[in-house]
Coordinates of C-alpha atoms and ligand atoms in Angstrom, one line a residue:
M1 CA 176.3 -97.0 -37.0
P2 CA 174.9 -94.0 -38.9
N3 CA 171.0 -93.3 -38.4
I4 CA 169.0 -92.7 -41.6
T5 CA 165.5 -91.3 -41.5
I6 CA 163.2 -92.1 -44.4
I7 CA 160.4 -89.7 -45.3
S8 CA 157.5 -91.6 -46.8
A9 CA 155.7 -88.4 -48.5
S10 CA 152.6 -89.8 -50.0
V11 CA 149.6 -89.2 -47.9
R12 CA 147.2 -90.4 -50.6
R13 CA 144.6 -93.2 -49.7
G14 CA 145.7 -96.3 -51.5
R15 CA 149.2 -94.9 -52.1
N16 CA 151.9 -97.2 -53.4
S17 CA 155.1 -95.2 -53.0
H18 CA 155.2 -96.3 -49.4
R19 CA 156.2 -99.7 -50.6
V20 CA 159.5 -98.2 -51.7
A21 CA 159.9 -96.7 -48.2
L22 CA 159.2 -100.1 -46.6
Y23 CA 161.8 -101.8 -49.0
L24 CA 164.6 -99.3 -48.3
K25 CA 164.2 -99.6 -44.6
R26 CA 164.3 -103.3 -44.6
F27 CA 167.2 -103.2 -47.1
I28 CA 169.3 -100.9 -45.0
E29 CA 168.6 -102.9 -41.6
E30 CA 169.2 -106.4 -43.1
R31 CA 172.6 -105.3 -44.2
N32 CA 173.5 -103.4 -40.9
L33 CA 174.3 -100.4 -43.1
A34 CA 172.6 -98.0 -40.6
T35 CA 169.7 -97.8 -38.5
A36 CA 166.5 -96.7 -40.3
E37 CA 163.2 -95.2 -39.3
I38 CA 160.3 -94.3 -41.4
L39 CA 158.7 -90.9 -40.9
D40 CA 155.3 -91.5 -42.5
L41 CA 153.6 -88.1 -43.5
Q42 CA 150.2 -90.1 -43.7
S43 CA 150.5 -91.0 -39.9
F44 CA 151.8 -87.4 -38.9
N45 CA 148.7 -86.0 -40.7
F46 CA 150.0 -82.3 -40.4
P47 CA 147.7 -79.5 -41.3
V48 CA 148.6 -77.3 -44.2
F49 CA 151.7 -75.1 -43.4
D50 CA 151.0 -71.8 -41.8
E51 CA 154.2 -70.9 -40.3
R52 CA 157.8 -72.1 -39.7
L53 CA 158.2 -74.3 -36.5
Q54 CA 160.7 -71.6 -35.0
Y55 CA 157.7 -69.1 -35.1
L56 CA 155.0 -71.3 -33.6
P57 CA 154.0 -70.4 -30.2
S58 CA 152.9 -73.8 -29.1
P59 CA 153.8 -76.3 -31.7
D60 CA 152.0 -79.6 -32.0
P61 CA 153.8 -82.5 -30.4
G62 CA 153.6 -84.3 -33.9
V63 CA 155.5 -81.3 -35.2
L64 CA 158.3 -81.5 -32.6
D65 CA 158.5 -85.1 -32.8
F66 CA 159.2 -84.8 -36.7
A67 CA 161.6 -81.9 -36.5
G68 CA 163.5 -83.7 -33.6
K69 CA 163.9 -86.9 -35.9
I70 CA 165.1 -84.8 -38.9
R71 CA 167.4 -82.8 -36.4
S72 CA 169.1 -86.0 -35.2
A73 CA 169.2 -88.0 -38.3
E74 CA 172.6 -88.1 -39.9
G75 CA 171.0 -88.6 -43.4
V76 CA 167.6 -88.5 -44.8
I77 CA 166.0 -90.4 -47.8
I78 CA 162.9 -89.0 -49.3
V79 CA 160.7 -91.3 -51.0
T80 CA 158.3 -89.0 -53.3
P81 CA 155.6 -89.8 -55.6
E82 CA 155.4 -87.6 -58.8
Y83 CA 152.1 -85.7 -59.0
N84 CA 151.6 -83.6 -62.2
G85 CA 155.2 -83.4 -62.8
G86 CA 155.9 -82.2 -59.2
Y87 CA 156.2 -83.5 -55.6
P88 CA 153.1 -83.5 -53.2
A89 CA 152.1 -80.7 -51.1
S90 CA 152.6 -83.0 -48.0
L91 CA 156.2 -82.9 -48.7
K92 CA 156.4 -79.2 -49.3
N93 CA 154.6 -78.8 -46.1
V94 CA 157.5 -80.4 -43.9
I95 CA 160.3 -79.0 -45.9
D96 CA 158.9 -75.4 -45.1
L97 CA 158.4 -76.2 -41.6
L98 CA 161.8 -76.4 -40.7
T99 CA 164.7 -74.2 -41.5
N100 CA 168.2 -74.7 -40.0
D101 CA 167.5 -78.4 -39.5
W102 CA 167.9 -79.0 -43.2
R103 CA 171.2 -77.1 -43.6
R104 CA 173.8 -79.4 -44.7
K105 CA 171.7 -82.4 -44.0
P106 CA 172.6 -85.1 -46.5
V107 CA 169.4 -86.1 -48.5
A108 CA 168.9 -88.7 -51.0
I109 CA 165.9 -88.8 -53.2
S110 CA 163.8 -91.8 -54.4
T111 CA 161.1 -90.8 -56.9
V112 CA 158.2 -93.0 -57.6
S113 CA 155.6 -93.5 -60.2
D114 CA 153.1 -95.9 -61.7
G115 CA 154.3 -95.1 -65.3
S116 CA 157.3 -96.1 -67.1
F117 CA 159.7 -93.1 -66.2
G118 CA 159.9 -93.6 -62.4
G119 CA 159.0 -89.9 -61.5
T120 CA 162.1 -88.7 -63.0
Q121 CA 160.4 -85.3 -63.8
V122 CA 159.8 -84.5 -60.1
I123 CA 163.7 -84.8 -59.3
T124 CA 164.5 -81.2 -60.8
S125 CA 161.8 -79.6 -58.6
I126 CA 162.7 -81.3 -55.3
Q127 CA 166.4 -80.9 -55.9
F128 CA 165.8 -77.1 -56.4
T129 CA 163.8 -76.7 -53.1
L130 CA 166.3 -78.6 -51.1
W131 CA 169.2 -76.6 -52.6
K132 CA 167.2 -73.4 -51.7
I133 CA 166.7 -74.5 -48.0
K134 CA 170.5 -75.5 -48.0
A135 CA 170.2 -79.3 -47.6
W136 CA 173.0 -81.4 -49.2
T137 CA 171.4 -83.4 -51.9
V138 CA 173.1 -86.6 -52.6
P139 CA 174.0 -87.1 -56.3
A140 CA 172.4 -90.5 -56.5
M141 CA 169.0 -91.5 -57.8
F142 CA 166.5 -94.4 -57.1
P143 CA 163.8 -93.9 -59.5
V144 CA 160.9 -96.6 -59.4
P145 CA 158.8 -96.9 -62.4
K146 CA 155.6 -99.1 -62.3
V147 CA 155.8 -99.2 -58.5
S148 CA 152.7 -101.5 -58.1
E149 CA 154.3 -104.2 -60.3
A150 CA 158.0 -103.5 -58.9
F151 CA 157.0 -104.1 -55.3
S152 CA 154.3 -105.9 -53.1
S153 CA 152.3 -103.9 -50.7
E154 CA 154.9 -105.1 -47.8
G155 CA 157.8 -103.7 -50.0
I156 CA 159.1 -107.0 -51.4
P157 CA 160.7 -106.4 -54.8
A158 CA 159.6 -108.5 -57.8
D159 CA 163.2 -108.5 -59.2
P160 CA 165.2 -108.6 -55.9
E161 CA 168.6 -109.0 -57.8
T162 CA 168.4 -105.8 -59.9
T163 CA 166.5 -103.7 -57.1
D164 CA 169.0 -104.6 -54.4
K165 CA 172.0 -103.8 -56.7
R166 CA 170.5 -100.2 -57.4
A167 CA 169.4 -99.9 -53.9
L168 CA 173.1 -100.5 -52.8
G169 CA 174.6 -98.0 -55.1
F170 CA 172.1 -95.3 -54.0
I171 CA 172.5 -95.9 -50.2
N172 CA 176.4 -96.4 -50.6
E173 CA 176.3 -92.6 -52.0
L174 CA 174.4 -91.5 -49.1
L175 CA 176.6 -93.3 -46.5
W176 CA 179.6 -91.6 -48.2
C177 CA 178.0 -88.1 -47.8
I178 CA 177.1 -88.9 -44.1
K179 CA 180.7 -90.0 -43.4
A180 CA 182.2 -86.9 -45.2
H181 CA 179.7 -84.8 -43.4
S182 CA 180.8 -86.3 -40.0
M183 CA 184.3 -85.3 -40.8
M184 CA 183.6 -81.7 -41.3
D185 CA 182.9 -78.9 -38.9
K186 CA 179.0 -79.0 -38.6
N187 CA 178.8 -75.1 -37.7
Ligands
FMN1 C1 147.3 -86.2 -58.5 C2 148.0 -87.1 -59.2 C3 149.0 -86.8 -60.0 C4 149.7 -87.7 -60.7 N1 150.7 -87.3 -61.7 C5 151.7 -88.2 -62.3 C6 152.6 -87.7 -62.9 O1 152.7 -86.6 -63.4 N2 153.5 -88.7 -63.5 C7 153.4 -90.0 -63.2 O2 154.2 -90.7 -63.6 N3 152.5 -90.4 -62.4 C8 151.6 -89.6 -61.7 N4 150.7 -90.1 -61.0 C9 150.7 -91.4 -60.6 C10 151.7 -91.7 -59.4 O3 152.8 -92.0 -59.9 C11 151.2 -93.0 -58.7 O4 150.0 -92.8 -58.0 C12 152.2 -93.7 -57.9 O5 151.7 -94.9 -57.2 C13 152.9 -92.9 -56.8 O6 152.0 -92.1 -56.0 P1 151.4 -92.7 -54.7 O7 152.4 -93.0 -53.7 O8 150.5 -91.7 -54.2 O9 150.7 -94.0 -55.0 C14 149.8 -89.1 -60.4 C15 149.0 -89.5 -59.3 C16 148.1 -88.5 -58.7 C17 147.2 -89.0 -57.5

């Protein structure tokens, strides 16, 4: 079974996009689509980036833990809020931290907002950054508008039928990329 790592990018106190990370993890596990683990950037509480991992003389154990989990993940889902039309500093912090570990990594992006547009303005900037770092961004979207109405704090969707249908399309696209990736020479 493939292993998927979900990055929950918001570190804001009172954050709501974490609900989507909880939902996606449960969705994946309940259907035995993959194993799924959440890397919660709020829990990691990383300092502001000051150098890439490969150049850190004595990296923090949390950094090594994070890096190891990204390295071993066959696919990554990023759940990101939209802040002023972009993605949060906490997410840039960890993208810049790693270099080769992102290369050819299948990454699917879920954008989240409390407004009506589901954070769709953030998709272009996060896609561009991931392309620059040579990740393999999956051509599927999972935008979540009005997140606090759409999901409970435990990640239970208000409209399970529609949400699950959208989630399945999103995850299936990531699974296809993981499968295609595994058939190719990874070097
Ligand atoms: C600094 C800041 C900027 C924001 N900018 C936007 C924005 O540009 N567009 C939008 O739809 N929502 C914006 N929001 C609202 C977020 O979409 C909302 O907080 C949502 O719940 C996702 O972020 P969270 O996980 O931090 O809660 C902003 C929130 C903050 C804290």
